[in-house]
CSV table of C-alpha atoms and ligand atoms in Angstrom, one decimal:
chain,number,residue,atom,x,y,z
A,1,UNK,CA,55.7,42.0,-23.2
A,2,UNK,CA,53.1,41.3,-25.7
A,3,UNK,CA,51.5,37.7,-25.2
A,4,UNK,CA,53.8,35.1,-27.7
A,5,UNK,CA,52.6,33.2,-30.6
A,6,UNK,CA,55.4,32.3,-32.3
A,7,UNK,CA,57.8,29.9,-30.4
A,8,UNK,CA,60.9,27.8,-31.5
A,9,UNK,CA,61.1,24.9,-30.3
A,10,UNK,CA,64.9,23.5,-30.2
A,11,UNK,CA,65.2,19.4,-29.3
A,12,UNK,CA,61.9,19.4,-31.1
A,13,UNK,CA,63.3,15.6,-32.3
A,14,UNK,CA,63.4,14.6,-28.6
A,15,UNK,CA,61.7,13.0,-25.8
A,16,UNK,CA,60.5,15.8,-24.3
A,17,UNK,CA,60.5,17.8,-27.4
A,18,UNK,CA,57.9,15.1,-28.9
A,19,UNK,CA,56.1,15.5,-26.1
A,20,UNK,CA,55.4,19.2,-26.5
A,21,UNK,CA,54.8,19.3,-29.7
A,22,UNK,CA,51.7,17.7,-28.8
A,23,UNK,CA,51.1,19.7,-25.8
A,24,UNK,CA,52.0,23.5,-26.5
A,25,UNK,CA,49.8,24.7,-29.5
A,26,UNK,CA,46.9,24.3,-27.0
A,27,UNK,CA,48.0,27.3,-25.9
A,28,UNK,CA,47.9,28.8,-29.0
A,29,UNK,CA,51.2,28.8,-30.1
A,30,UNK,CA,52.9,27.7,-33.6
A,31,UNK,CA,55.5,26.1,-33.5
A,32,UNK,CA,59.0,26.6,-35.3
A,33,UNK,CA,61.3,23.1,-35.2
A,34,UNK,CA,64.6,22.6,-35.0
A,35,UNK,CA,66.9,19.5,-34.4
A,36,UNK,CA,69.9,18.2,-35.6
A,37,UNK,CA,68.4,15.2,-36.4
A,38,UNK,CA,64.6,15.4,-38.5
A,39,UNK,CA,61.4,15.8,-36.9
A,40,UNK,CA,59.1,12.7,-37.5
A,41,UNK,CA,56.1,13.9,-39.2
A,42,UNK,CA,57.4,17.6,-39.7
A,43,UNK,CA,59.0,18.2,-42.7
A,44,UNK,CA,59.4,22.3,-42.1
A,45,UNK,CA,61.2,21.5,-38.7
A,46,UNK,CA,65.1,22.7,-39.2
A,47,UNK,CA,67.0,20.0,-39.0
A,48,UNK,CA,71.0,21.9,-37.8
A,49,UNK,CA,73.3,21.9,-35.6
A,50,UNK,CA,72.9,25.0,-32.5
A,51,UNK,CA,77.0,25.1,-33.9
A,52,UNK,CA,75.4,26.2,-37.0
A,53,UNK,CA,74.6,30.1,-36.7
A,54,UNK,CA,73.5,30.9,-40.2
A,55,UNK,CA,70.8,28.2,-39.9
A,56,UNK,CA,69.8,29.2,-36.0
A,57,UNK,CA,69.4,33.3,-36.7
A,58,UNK,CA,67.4,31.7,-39.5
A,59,UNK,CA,65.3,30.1,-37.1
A,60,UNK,CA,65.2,32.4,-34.5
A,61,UNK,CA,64.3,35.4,-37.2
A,62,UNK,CA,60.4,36.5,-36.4
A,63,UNK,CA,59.9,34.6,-33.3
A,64,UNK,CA,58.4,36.0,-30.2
A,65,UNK,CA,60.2,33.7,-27.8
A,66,UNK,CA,62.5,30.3,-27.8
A,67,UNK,CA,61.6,27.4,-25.8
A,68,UNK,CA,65.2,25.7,-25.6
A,69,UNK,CA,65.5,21.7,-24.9
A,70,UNK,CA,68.7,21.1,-27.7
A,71,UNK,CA,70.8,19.6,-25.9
A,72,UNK,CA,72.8,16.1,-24.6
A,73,UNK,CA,70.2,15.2,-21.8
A,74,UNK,CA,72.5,12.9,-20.2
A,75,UNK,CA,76.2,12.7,-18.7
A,76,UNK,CA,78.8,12.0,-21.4
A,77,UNK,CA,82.4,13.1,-22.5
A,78,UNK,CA,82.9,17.0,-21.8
A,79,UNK,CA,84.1,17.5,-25.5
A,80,UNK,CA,80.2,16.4,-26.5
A,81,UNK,CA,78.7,18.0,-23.8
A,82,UNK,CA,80.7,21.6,-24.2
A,83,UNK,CA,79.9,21.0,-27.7
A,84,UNK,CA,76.3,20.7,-27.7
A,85,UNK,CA,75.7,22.1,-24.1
A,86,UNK,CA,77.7,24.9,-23.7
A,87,UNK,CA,78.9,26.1,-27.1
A,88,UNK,CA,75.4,25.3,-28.6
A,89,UNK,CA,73.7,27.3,-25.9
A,90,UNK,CA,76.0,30.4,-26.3
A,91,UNK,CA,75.4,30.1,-30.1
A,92,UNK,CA,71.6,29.9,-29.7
A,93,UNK,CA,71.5,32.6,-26.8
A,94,UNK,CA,74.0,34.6,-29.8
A,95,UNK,CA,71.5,34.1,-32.5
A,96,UNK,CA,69.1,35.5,-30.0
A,97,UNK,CA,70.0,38.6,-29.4
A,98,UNK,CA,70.9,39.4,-32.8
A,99,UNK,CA,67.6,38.9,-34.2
A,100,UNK,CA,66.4,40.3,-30.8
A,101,UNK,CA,64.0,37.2,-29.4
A,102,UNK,CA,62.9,38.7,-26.0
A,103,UNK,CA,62.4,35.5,-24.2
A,104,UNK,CA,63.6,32.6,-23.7
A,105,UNK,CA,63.3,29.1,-21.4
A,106,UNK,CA,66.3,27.4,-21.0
A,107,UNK,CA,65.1,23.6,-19.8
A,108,UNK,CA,67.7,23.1,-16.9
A,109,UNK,CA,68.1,20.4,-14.6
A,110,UNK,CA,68.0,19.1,-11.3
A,111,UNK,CA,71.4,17.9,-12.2
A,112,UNK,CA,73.0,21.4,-11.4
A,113,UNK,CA,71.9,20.9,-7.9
A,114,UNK,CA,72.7,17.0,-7.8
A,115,UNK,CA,75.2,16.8,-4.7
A,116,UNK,CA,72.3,18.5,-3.0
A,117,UNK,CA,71.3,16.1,-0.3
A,118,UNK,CA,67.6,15.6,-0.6
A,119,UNK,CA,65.1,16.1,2.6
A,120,UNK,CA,64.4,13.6,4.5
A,121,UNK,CA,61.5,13.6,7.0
A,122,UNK,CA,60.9,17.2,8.5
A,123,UNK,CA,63.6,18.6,6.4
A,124,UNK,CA,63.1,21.5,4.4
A,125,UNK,CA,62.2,21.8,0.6
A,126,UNK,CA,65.1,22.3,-1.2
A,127,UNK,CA,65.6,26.3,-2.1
A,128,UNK,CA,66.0,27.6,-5.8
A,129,UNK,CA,68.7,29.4,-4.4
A,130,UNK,CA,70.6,26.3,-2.8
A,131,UNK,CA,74.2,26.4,-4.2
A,132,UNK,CA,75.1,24.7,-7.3
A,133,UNK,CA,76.3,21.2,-6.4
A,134,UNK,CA,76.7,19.7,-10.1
A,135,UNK,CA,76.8,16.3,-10.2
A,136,UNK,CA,78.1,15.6,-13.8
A,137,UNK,CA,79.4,17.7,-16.8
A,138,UNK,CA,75.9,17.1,-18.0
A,139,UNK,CA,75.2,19.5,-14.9
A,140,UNK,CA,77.8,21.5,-14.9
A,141,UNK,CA,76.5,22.3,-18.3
A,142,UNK,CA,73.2,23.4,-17.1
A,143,UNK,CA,74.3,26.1,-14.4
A,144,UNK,CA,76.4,27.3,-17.5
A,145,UNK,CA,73.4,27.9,-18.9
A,146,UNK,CA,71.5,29.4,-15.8
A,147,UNK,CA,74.6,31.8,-15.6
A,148,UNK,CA,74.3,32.9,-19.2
A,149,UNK,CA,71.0,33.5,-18.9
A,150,UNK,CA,71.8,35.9,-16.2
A,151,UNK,CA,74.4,38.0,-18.2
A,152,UNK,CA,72.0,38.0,-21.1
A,153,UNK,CA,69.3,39.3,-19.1
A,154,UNK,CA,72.0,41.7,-17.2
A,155,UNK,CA,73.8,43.0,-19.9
A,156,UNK,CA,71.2,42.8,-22.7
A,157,UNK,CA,67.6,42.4,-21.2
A,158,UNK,CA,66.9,39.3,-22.7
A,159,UNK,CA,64.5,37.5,-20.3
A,160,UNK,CA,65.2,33.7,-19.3
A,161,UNK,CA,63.4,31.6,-17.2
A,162,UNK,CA,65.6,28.3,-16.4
A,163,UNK,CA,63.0,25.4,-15.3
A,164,UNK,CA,65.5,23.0,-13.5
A,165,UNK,CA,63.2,20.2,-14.9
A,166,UNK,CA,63.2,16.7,-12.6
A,167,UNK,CA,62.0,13.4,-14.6
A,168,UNK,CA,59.5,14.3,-17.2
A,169,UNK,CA,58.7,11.6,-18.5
A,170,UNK,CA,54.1,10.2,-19.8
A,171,UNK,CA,55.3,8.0,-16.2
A,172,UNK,CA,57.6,8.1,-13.0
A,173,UNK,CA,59.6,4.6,-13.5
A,174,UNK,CA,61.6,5.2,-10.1
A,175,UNK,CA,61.0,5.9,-6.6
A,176,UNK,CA,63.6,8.7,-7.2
A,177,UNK,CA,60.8,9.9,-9.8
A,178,UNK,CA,58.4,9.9,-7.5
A,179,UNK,CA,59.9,13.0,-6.0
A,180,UNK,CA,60.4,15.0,-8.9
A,181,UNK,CA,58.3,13.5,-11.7
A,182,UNK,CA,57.2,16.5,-14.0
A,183,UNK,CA,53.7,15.1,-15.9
A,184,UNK,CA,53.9,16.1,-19.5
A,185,UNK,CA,50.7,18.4,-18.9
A,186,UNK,CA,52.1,20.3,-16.0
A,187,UNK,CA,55.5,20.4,-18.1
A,188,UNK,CA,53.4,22.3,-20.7
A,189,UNK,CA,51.7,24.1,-18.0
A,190,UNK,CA,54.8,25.4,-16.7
A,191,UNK,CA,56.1,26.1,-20.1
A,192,UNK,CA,53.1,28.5,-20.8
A,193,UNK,CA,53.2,30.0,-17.6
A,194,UNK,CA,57.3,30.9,-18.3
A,195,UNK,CA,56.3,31.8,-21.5
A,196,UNK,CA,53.7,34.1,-20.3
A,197,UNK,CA,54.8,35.9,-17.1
A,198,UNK,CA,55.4,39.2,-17.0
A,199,UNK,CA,58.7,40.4,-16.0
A,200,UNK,CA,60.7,37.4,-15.2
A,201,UNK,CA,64.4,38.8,-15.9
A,202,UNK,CA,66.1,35.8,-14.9
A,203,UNK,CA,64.2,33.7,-13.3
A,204,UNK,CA,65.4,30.1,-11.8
A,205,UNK,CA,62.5,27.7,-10.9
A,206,UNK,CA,62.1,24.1,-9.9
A,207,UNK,CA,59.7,22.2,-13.0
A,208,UNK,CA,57.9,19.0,-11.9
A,209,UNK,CA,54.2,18.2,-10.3
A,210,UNK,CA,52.8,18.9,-7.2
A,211,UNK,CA,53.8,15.5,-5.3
A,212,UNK,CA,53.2,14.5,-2.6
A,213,UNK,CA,57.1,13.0,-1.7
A,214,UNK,CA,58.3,16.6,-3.9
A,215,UNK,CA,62.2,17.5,-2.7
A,216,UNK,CA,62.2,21.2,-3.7
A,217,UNK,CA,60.2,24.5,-3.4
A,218,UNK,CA,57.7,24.8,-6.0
A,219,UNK,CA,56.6,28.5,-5.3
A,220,UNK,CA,59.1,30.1,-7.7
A,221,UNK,CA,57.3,27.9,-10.3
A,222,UNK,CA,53.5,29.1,-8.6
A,223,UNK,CA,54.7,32.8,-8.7
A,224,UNK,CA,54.7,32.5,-12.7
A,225,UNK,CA,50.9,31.5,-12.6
A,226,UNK,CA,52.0,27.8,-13.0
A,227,UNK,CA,49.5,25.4,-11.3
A,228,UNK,CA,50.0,21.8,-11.5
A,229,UNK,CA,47.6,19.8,-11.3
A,230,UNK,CA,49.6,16.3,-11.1
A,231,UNK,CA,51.2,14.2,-8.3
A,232,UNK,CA,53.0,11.2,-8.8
A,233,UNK,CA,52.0,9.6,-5.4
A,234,UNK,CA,49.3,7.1,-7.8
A,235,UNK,CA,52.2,5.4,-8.9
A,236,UNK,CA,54.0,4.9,-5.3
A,237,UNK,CA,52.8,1.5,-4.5
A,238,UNK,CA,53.7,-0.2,-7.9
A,239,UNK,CA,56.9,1.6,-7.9
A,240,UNK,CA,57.7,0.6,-3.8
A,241,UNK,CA,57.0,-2.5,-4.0
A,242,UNK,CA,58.6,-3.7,-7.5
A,243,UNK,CA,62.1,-1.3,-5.9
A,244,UNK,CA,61.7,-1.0,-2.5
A,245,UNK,CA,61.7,2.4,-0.5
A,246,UNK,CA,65.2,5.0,-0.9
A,247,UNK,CA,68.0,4.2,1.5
A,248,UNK,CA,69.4,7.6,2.6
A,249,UNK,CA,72.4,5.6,3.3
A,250,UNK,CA,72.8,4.6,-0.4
A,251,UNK,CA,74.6,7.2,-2.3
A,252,UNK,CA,72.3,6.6,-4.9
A,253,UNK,CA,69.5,7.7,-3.1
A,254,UNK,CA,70.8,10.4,-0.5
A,255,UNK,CA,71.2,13.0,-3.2
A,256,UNK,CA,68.9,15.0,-5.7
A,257,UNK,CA,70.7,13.4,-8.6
A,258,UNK,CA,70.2,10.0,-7.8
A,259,UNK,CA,72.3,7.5,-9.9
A,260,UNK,CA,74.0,10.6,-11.5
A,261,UNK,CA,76.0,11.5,-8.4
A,262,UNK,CA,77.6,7.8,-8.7
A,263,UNK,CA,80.2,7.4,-10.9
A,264,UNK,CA,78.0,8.5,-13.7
A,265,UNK,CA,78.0,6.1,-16.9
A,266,UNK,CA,78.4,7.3,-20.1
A,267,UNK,CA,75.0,6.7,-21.7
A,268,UNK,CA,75.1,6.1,-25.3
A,269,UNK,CA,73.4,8.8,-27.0
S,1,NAI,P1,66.5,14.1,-25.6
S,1,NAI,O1,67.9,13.6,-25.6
S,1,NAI,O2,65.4,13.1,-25.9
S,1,NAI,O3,66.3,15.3,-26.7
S,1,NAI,C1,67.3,16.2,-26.9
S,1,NAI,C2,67.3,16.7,-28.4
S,1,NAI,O4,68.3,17.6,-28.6
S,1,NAI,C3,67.5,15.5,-29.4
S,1,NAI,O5,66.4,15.4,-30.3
S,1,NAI,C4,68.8,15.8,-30.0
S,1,NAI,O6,68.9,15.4,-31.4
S,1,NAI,C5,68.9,17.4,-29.9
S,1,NAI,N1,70.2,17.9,-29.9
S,1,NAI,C6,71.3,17.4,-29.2
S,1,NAI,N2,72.4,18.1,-29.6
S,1,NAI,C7,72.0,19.0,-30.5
S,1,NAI,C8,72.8,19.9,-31.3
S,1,NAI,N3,74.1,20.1,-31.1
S,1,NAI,N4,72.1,20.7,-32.1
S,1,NAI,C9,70.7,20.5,-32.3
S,1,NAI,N5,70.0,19.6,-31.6
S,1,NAI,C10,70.7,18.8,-30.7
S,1,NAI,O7,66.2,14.9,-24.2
S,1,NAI,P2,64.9,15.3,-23.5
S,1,NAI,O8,64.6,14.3,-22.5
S,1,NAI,O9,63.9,15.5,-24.6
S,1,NAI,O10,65.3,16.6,-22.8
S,1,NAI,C11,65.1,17.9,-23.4
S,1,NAI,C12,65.8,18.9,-22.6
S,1,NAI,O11,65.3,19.0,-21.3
S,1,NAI,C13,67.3,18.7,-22.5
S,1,NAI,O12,68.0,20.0,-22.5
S,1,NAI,C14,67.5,18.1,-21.2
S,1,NAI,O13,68.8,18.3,-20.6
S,1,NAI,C15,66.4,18.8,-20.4
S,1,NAI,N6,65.9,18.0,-19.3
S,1,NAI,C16,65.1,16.9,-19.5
S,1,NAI,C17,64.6,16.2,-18.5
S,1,NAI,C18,63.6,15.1,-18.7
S,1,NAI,O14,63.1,14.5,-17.8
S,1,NAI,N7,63.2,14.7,-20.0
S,1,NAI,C19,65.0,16.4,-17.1
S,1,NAI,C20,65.8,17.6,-16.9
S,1,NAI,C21,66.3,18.3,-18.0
S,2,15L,C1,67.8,14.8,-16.6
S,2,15L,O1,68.3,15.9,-16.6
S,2,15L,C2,67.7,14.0,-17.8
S,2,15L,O2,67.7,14.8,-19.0
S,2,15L,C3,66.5,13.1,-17.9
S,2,15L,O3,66.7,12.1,-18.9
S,2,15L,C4,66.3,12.3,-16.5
S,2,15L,O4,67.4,11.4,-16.4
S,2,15L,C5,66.3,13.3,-15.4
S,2,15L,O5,67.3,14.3,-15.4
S,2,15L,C6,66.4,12.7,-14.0
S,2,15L,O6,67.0,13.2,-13.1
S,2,15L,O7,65.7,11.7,-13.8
């Protein structure tokens, strides 16, 4: 596959989205926008719906690969979530293969793992092939997306690589984070090197630093050519001593999804 230029970015509005706008064309990409709400400062971005196909094989037409953040990033009712999550994704993997985008990167979740109990001590890093323990519809949503990834890549040849992303957030504000915090440079890093790789298929990684206190296996991640360069572990002792340490006994704690595992609240969104 010939090195990509032209990416769209969908949930360019967002969080994360902001953040790579800022971050990617470093790389050397341009960027093509799209939200269903408008982009601050980017009046070209395309501001649909992913239920919206005219507008999204629009968007899609012309670009060498899709970086894919649209989405409800947090748990809510299943109608928003199959809306947005599911539905959206299938419309946007639809659009896809119609204009005939070779590549795309699907930003999944630690929440399709959540009910995974995390390692404590001498325990092993979690596996990318650990079985899907969602902990909300929010992840239930995302291993939809993993497996349609797969079928796309199976039945089509579209390649996917799903980063099941931690916290990425400019700073870890948990002890949970501290285990999974993605910095915004090694989320770009990681991006590029998903972009990039040559013959991914379907590829499912882990996406945060190189922490110390990490949960999961990064070397699915490394085998792309990522290399972070981060660790959250410079944040620790603020973060300890203003929250104390994780109590494996607290549900809240003892699982990769943290506070999502616990009778999840339904975040206003
Ligand atoms: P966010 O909620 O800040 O941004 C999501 C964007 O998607 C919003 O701008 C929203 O308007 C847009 N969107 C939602 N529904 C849409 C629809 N139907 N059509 C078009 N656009 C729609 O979320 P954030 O934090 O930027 O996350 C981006 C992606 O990364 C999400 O898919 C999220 O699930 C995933 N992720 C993020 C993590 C993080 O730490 N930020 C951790 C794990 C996964
Ligand atoms: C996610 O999947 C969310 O999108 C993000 O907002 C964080 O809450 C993150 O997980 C997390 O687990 O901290």
């Amino acid at each position: 596959m010939p090195a990509p230029r032209t990416i769209l970015l969908t949930g360019a509005a967002g969080g994360l989205g902001t953040l790579m706008r800022e971050l990617l064309p470093q790389y050397g990409y341009d960027l093509r926008l799209f939200d269903v709400v408008p982009v601050e400062g980017a009046p070209d971005a395309v501001v649909a719906d992913l239920a919206d196909r005219a507008a999204l094989r629009e968007a899609v037409r012309g670009v060498d690969a899709i970086v894919h953040l649209a989405a409800i990033s947090l748990e809510s009712s299943f109608e928003r979530i199959l809306h947005a999550n599911i539905e959206g994704t299938y419309h946007l993997y639809e659009a896809a293969r119609e204009e005939g985008v070779p590549r795309i990167v699907f930003a999944s979740s630690n929440h399709a793992v959540g009910f995974t109990p995390r390692p404590i001590g001498d325990d092993p890093l979690i596996p990318v092939d650990t079985p899907r323990r969602p902990d909300t519809f929010y992840g239930l949503s995302k291993g939809f997306g993993e497996d349609l990834a797969q079928l796309y890549w199976d039945l089509h040849g579209m390649e996917t690589v799903s980063v099941r992303i931690g916290s990425c957030f400019r700073e870890p504000t948990s002890v949970r984070m501290l285990s999974i915090w993605m910095s915004p440079e090694d989320g770009a890093r990681l991006f590029h090197a998903a972009l990039t790789a040559e013959g991914v298929g379907h590829t499912v990684v882990y996406g945060s630093s190189a922490n110390t206190r990490l949960w999961w296996d990064l070397s699915g991640a490394r085998a792309l050519g990522y290399e972070p360069r981060d660790d959250s572990e410079p944040f620790a002792a603020k973060l300890i001593a203003e929250q104390g340490e994780l109590d494996p006994a607290d549900p809240d704690h003892a699982y990769l999804g943290g506070h999502f595992t616990t009778h999840p609240p339904m975040w206003p969104h």
